[in-house]
Coordinates of C-alpha atoms and ligand atoms in Angstrom, one line a residue:
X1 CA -15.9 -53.3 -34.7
X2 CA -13.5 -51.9 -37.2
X3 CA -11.6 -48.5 -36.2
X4 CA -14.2 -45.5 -36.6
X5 CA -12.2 -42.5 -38.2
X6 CA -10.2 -40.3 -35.8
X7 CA -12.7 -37.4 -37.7
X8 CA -15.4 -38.8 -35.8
X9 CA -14.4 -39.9 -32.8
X10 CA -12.3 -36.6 -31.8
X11 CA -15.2 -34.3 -32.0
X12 CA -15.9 -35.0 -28.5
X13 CA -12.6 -35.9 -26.9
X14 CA -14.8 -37.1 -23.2
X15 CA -13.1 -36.1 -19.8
X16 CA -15.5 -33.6 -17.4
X17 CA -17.0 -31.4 -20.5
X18 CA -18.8 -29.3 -17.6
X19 CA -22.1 -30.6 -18.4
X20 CA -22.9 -33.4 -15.5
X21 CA -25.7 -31.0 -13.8
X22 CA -27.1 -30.5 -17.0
X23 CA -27.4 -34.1 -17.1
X24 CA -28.4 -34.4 -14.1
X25 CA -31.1 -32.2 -14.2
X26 CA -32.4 -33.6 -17.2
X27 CA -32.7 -37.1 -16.0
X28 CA -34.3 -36.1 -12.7
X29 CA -37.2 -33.9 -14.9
X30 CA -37.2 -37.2 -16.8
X31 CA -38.0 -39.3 -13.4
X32 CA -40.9 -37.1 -12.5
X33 CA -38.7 -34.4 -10.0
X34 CA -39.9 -30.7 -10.2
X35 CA -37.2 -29.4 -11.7
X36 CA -37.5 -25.4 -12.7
X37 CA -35.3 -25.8 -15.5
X38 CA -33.1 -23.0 -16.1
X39 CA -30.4 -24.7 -18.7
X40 CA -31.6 -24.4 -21.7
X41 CA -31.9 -21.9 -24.9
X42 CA -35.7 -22.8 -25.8
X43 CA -38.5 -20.6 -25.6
X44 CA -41.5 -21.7 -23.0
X45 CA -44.2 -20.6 -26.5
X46 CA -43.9 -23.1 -29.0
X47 CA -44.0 -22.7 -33.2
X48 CA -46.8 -20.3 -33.7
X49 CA -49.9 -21.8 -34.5
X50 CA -50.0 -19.3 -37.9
X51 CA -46.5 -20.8 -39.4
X52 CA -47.6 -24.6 -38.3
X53 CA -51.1 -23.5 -40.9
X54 CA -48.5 -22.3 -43.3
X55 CA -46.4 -25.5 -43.0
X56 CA -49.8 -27.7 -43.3
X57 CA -50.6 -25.9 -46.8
X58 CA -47.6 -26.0 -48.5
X59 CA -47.1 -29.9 -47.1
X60 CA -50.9 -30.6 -48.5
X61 CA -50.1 -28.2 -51.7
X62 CA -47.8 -31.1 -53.0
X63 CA -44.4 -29.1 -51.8
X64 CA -43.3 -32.9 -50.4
X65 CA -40.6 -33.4 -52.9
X66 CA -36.9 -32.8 -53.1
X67 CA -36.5 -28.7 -53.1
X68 CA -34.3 -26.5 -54.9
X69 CA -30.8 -27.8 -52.8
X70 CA -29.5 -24.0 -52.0
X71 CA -32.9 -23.1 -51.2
X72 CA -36.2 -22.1 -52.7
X73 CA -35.5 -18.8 -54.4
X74 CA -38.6 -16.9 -52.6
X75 CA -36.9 -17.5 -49.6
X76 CA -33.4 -16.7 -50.8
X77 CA -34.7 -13.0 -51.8
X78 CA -36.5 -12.8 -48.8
X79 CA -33.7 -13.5 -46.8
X80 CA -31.2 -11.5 -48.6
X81 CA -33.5 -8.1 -48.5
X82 CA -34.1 -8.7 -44.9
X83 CA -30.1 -8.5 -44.6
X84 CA -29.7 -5.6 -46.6
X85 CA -32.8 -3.7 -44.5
X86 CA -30.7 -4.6 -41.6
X87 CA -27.0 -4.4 -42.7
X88 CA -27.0 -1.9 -45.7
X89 CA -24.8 -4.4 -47.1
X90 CA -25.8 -5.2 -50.4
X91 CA -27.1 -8.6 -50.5
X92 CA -29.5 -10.9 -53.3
X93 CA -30.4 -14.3 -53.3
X94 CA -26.6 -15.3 -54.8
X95 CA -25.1 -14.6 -51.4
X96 CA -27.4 -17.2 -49.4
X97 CA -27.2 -20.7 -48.8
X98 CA -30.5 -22.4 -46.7
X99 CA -28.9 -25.1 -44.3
X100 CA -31.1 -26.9 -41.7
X101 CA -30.4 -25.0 -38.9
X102 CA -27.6 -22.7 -37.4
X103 CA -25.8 -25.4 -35.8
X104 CA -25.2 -26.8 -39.5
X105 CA -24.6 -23.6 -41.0
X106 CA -21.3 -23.6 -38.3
X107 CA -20.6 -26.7 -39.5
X108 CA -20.5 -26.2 -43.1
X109 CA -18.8 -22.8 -42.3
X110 CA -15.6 -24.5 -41.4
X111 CA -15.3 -27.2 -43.9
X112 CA -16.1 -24.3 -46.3
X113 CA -13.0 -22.1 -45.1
X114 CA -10.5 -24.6 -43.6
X115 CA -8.4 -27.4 -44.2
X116 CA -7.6 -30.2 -42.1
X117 CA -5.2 -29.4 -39.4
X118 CA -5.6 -25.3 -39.5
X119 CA -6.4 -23.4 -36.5
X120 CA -9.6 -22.5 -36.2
X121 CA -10.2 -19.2 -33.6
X122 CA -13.1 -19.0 -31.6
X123 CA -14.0 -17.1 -28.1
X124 CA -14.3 -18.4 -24.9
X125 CA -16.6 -18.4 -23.1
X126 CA -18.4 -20.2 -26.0
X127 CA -21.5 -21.4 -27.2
X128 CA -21.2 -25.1 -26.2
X129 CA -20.8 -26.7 -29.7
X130 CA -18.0 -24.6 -31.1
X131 CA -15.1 -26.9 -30.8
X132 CA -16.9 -30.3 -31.7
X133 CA -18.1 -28.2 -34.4
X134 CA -14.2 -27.0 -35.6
X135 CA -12.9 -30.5 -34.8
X136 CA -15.7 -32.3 -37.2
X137 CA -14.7 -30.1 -39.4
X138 CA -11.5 -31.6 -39.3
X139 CA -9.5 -27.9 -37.7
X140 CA -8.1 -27.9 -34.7
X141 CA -9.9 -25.2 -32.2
X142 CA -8.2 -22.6 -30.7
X143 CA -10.0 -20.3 -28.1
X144 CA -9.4 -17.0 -27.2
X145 CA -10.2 -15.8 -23.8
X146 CA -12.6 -12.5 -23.6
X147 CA -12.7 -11.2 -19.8
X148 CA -15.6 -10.7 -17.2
X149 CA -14.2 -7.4 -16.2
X150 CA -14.2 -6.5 -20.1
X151 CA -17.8 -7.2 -20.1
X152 CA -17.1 -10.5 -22.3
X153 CA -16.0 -8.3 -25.5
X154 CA -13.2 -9.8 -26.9
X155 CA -9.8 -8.1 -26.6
X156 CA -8.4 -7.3 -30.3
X157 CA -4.6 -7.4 -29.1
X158 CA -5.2 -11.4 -27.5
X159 CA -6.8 -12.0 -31.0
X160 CA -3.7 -10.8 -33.0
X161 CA -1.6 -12.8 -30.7
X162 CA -3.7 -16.0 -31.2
X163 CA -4.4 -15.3 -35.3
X164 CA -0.6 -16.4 -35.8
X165 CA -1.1 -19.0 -38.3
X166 CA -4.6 -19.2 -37.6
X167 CA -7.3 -19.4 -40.7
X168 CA -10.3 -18.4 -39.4
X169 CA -12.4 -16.8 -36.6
X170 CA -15.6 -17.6 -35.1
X171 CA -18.0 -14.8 -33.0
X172 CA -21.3 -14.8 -31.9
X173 CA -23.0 -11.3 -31.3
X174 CA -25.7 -10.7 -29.2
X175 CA -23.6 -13.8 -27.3
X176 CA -24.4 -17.1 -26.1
X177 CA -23.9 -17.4 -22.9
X178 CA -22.9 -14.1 -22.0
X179 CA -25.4 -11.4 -23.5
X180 CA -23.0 -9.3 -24.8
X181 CA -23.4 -7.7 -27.7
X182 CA -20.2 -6.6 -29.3
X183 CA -19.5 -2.6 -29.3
X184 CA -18.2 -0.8 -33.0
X185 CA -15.1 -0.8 -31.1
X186 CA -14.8 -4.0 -30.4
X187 CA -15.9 -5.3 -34.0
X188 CA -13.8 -2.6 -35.7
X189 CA -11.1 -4.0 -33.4
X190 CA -12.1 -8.0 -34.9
X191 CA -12.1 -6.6 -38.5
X192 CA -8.7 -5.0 -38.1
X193 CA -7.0 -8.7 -36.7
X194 CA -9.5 -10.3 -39.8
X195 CA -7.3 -8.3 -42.8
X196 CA -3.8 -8.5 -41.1
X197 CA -4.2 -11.8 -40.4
X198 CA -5.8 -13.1 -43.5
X199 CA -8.7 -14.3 -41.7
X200 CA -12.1 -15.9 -42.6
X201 CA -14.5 -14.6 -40.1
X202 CA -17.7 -16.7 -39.2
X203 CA -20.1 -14.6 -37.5
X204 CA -23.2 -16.1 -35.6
X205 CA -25.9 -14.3 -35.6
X206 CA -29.0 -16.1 -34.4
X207 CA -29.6 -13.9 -31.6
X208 CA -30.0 -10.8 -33.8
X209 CA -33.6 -10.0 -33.1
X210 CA -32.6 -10.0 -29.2
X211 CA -30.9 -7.1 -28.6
X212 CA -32.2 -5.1 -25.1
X213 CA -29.3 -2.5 -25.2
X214 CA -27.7 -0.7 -28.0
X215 CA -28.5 -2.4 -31.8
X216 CA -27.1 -5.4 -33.1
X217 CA -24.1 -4.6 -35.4
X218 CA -23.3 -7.1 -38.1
X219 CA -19.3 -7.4 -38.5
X220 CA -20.1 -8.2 -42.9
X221 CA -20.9 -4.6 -42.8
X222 CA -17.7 -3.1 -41.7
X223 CA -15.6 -1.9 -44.6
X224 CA -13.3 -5.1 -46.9
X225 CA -15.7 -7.4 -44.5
X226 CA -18.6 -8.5 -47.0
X227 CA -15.6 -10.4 -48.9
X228 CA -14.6 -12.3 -45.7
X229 CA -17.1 -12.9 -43.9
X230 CA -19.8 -15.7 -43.7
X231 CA -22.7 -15.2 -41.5
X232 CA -24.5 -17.9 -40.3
X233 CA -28.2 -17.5 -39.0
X234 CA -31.1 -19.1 -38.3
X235 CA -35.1 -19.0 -37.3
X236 CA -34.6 -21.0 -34.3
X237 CA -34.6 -18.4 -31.5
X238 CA -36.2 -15.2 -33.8
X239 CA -39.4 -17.4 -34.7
X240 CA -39.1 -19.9 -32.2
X241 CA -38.9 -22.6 -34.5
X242 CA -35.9 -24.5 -33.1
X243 CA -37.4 -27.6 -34.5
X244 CA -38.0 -27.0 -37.9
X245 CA -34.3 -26.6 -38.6
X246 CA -34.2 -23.7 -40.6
X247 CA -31.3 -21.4 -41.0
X248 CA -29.1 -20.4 -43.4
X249 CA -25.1 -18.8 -44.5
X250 CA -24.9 -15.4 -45.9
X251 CA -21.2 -15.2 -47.4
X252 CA -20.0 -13.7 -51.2
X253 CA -21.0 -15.4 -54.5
X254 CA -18.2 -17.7 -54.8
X255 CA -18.4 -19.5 -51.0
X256 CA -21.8 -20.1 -51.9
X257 CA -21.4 -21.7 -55.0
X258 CA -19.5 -24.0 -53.2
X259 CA -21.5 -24.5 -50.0
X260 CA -24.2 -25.2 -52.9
X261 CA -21.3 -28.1 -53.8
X262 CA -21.2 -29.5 -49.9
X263 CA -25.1 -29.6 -49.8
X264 CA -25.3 -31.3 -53.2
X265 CA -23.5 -34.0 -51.4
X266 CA -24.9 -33.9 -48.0
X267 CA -27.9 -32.8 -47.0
X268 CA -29.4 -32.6 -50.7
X269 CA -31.8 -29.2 -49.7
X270 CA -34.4 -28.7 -47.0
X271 CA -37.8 -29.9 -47.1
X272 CA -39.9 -27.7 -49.3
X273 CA -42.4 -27.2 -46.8
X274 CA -40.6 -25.8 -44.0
X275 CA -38.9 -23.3 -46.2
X276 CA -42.4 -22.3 -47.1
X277 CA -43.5 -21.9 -43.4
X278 CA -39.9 -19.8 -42.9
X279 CA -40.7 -17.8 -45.4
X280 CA -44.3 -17.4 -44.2
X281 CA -42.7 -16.2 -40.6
X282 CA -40.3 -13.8 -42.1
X283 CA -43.1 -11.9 -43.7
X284 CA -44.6 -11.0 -40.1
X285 CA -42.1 -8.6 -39.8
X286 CA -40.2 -6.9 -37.4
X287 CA -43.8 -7.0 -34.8
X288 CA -43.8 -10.8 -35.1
X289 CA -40.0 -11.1 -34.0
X290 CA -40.2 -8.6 -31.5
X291 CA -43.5 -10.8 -29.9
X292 CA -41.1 -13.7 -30.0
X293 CA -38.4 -11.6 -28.0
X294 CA -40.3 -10.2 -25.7
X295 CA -40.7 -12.3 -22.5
X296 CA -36.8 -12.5 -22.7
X297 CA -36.8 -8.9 -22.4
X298 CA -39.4 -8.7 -19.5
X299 CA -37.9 -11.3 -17.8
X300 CA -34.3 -9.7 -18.1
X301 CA -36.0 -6.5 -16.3
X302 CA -37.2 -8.9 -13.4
X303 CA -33.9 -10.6 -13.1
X304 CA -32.1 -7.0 -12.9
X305 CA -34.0 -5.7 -10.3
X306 CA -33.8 -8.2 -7.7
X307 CA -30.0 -8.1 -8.2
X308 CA -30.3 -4.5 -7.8
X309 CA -32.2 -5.3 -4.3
X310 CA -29.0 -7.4 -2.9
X311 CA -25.3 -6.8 -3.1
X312 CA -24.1 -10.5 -2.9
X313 CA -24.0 -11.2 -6.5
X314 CA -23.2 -9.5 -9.3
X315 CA -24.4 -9.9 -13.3
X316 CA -23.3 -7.9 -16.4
X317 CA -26.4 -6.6 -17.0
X318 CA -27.1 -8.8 -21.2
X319 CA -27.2 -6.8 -23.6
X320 CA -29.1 -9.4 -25.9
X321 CA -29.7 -13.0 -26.3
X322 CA -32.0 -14.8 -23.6
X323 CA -29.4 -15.5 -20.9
X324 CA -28.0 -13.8 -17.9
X325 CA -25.1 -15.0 -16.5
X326 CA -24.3 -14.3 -12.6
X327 CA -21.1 -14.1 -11.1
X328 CA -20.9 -16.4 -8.1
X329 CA -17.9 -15.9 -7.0
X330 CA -18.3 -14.0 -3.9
X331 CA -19.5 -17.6 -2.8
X332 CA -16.1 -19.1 -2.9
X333 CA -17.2 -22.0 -5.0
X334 CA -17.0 -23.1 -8.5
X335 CA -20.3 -22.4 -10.9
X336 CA -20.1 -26.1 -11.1
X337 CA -20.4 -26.5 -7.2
X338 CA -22.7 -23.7 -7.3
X339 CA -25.2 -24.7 -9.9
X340 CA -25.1 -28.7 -8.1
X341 CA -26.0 -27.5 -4.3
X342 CA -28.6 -25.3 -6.3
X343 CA -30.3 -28.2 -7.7
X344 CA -30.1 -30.6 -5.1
X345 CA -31.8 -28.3 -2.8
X346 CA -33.9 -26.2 -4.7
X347 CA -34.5 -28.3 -7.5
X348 CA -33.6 -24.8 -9.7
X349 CA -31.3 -26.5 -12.6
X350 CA -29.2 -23.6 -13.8
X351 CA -25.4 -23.8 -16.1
X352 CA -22.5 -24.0 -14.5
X353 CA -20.2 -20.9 -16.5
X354 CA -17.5 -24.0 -16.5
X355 CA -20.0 -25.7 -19.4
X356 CA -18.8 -22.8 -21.7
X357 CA -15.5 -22.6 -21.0
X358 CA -12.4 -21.5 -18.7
X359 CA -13.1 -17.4 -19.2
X360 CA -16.9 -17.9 -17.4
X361 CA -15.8 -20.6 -14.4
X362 CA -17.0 -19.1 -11.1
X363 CA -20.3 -18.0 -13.1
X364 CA -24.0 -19.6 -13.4
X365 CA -25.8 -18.9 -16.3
X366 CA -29.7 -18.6 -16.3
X367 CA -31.9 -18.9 -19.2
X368 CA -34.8 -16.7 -18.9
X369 CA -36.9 -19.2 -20.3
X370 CA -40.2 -19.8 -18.0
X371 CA -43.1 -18.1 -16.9
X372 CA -42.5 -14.6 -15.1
X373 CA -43.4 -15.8 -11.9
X374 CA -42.1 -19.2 -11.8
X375 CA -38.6 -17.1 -13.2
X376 CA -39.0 -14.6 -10.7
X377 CA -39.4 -16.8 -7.5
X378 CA -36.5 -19.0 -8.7
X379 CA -34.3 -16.2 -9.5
X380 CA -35.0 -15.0 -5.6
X381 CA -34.2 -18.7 -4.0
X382 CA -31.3 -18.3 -5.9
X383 CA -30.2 -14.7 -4.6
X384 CA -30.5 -15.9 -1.5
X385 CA -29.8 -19.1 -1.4
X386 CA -26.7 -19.8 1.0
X387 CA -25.0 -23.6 -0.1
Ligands
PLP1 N1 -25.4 -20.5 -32.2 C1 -25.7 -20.2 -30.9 C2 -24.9 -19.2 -30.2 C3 -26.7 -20.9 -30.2 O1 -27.0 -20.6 -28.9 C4 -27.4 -21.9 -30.9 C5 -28.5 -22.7 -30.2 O2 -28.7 -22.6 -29.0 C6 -27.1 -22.2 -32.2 C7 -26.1 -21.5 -32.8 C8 -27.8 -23.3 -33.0 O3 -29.1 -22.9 -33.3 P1 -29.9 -23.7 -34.4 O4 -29.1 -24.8 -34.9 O5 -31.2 -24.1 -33.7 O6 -30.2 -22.7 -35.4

């Protein structure tokens, strides 16, 4: 075979990436085993069976063809008051870009606001595409270390060290995996590093309709923000429609006319039809998201109080997002040691806080994603379990 770019085959450089009991896991569900899988950001409900009938029509109404490439304009508007309800930023239809998905929002994000060879900040721990996501966009990742004993909110001083030279930054608030959900300080304390360092900021947001404790700030609404920042989002985890592939940037006129550029030439719009369903889903309203949210935030009550019933281990209570992440040090072991002896005996496949990161090793993270009872006897095993 002739050489394959270094672009391509850099994204994932191989070596232990943290993610063998993951794999593990899967390929023992995939053999049959009875695996209470605990790894994974996907609801247990699937699409709702309203958005699949609204999908169906417009499929069946003829909207099969190539679609407007930045978007149908319904949808635009639609998602441009919803950010202006939420942000009281103002916002119109010339400020969003639909992508297929979050995960390609991030991607086009960075090839929007770096060149190759710029640093690229992001915060560990880290949702686990972030720096295969810089490094196909041909920066170089640099990550940032935000504390257990700060709650996981990033530390603005460590930022302004790192920003040296740097061209952009990359958060995610409510967080994947840790379920915090940055303070005003600590955003106010992002914004500040963002203008003395000239940075682009790219905010991920798809976890904004999961918020258990305090509200969901958006950083685009702090003050000389709007101008810098591009917000990427998504229906995945609001709407649970992680297949559909449906998200979107939010970012000032002139990025988008660009990112219209970069769409032109590479993904050519999203299919008409799922932008119809999208827009279908986002006019349930706030009752329809909060439906979607809401076994995450039962489930994070059951998960709270059997921690409170044992002193062994200890979790930072999420603040959002559909993970809680339990600090298993008092076990002596890695997560990654951890989260294996967990599996092997118990067949209870959680993530090892290694898979997202140095600043969450000696962690486990759960997703709170099956059935109350199943969750609630597997987060007991685990409590007690003694490897
Ligand atoms: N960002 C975060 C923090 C995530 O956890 C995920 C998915 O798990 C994504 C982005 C990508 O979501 P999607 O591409 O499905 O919109």
């Amino acid at each position: 075979m002739a050489n394959l770019s270094s672009r391509i085959t850099q994204i994932s450089p191989g070596g232990d990436d943290g993610w063998d009991v993951f794999r593990k896991a899967q390929s023992l569900k995939a053999a049959g085993e009875p695996i209470i899988d605990l790894t994974i950001g996907e609801h247990d409900v699937r699409t709702d069976p309203s958005i699949l009938a609204a999908m169906d029509a417009s499929a069946r109404g003829g909207h099969t063809g190539y679609s407007a490439i930045p978007g149908i304009e319904a949808l635009r508007s639609k998602l441009a008051t919803r950010i202006e309800t939420r942000t009281g930023v103002p916002t119109t239809s010339r400020n969003i870009i639909v992508m297929p998905g979050g995960q390609a929002s991030l991607f086009a994000a960075h090839l929007a606001v770096t060149d190759p060879g710029q640093s690229a900040l992001f915060i560990d721990p880290y949702y686990a595409t972030y720096p295969g996501t810089i490094r196909a966009a041909g920066a170089i990742p640099r990550r940032v270390p935000a504390r257990p004993e700060d709650g996981f909110q990033p530390d603005a001083r460590l930022l302004g060290q790192a920003a040296l030279g740097a061209k952009s930054l990359l958060i995610n608030t409510p967080n994947n995996p840790t379920g915090a959900v940055y303070t005003k300080q600590t955003l106010l304390g992002i914004a500040e590093v963002c203008h003395d360092h000239d940075l682009w900021l790219i905010s991920d947001e798809v976890y904004d309709t999961q918020v258990w404790n305090g509200i969901h700030r958006s950083p685009r609404a702090l003050e000389g923000m709007a101008e810098r920042t591009l917000v990427c989002g998504s229906l995945s985890k609001s709407h649970a429609m992680t297949g559909s592939r449906l998200g979107w940037i939010c970012g000032p006129e002139d990025a988008i006319d660009e990112l219209f550029n970069l769409s032109t030439n590479t993904t050519y719009g999203q299919p008409g039809f799922i932008q119809d369903a999208g827009l279908f889903a986002l006019q349930q309203g706030e009752d329809f998201e909060a439906k979607i949210a809401a076994p995450f935030k039962r489930r994070r009550e059951i998960a709270l109080e059997l921690l409170a019933k044992q002193n062994r281990f200890q979790a930072i209570p999420p603040d959002g997002a559909m993970y809680i992440m339990i600090d298993i040090r008092p076990t002596g072991m890695s997560g990654e040691a951890f989260a294996n002896a967990l599996l092997d005996t118990h067949k209870i496949a959680v993530m090892p806080g290694e898979s997202f990161g140095h600043s969450a090793a000696g962690h486990i993270r759960i997703a709170m994603t099956v059935a109350d009872d199943r969750f609630a006897q597997a987060i007991k095993t685990l409590l007690s379990f003694q490897p």
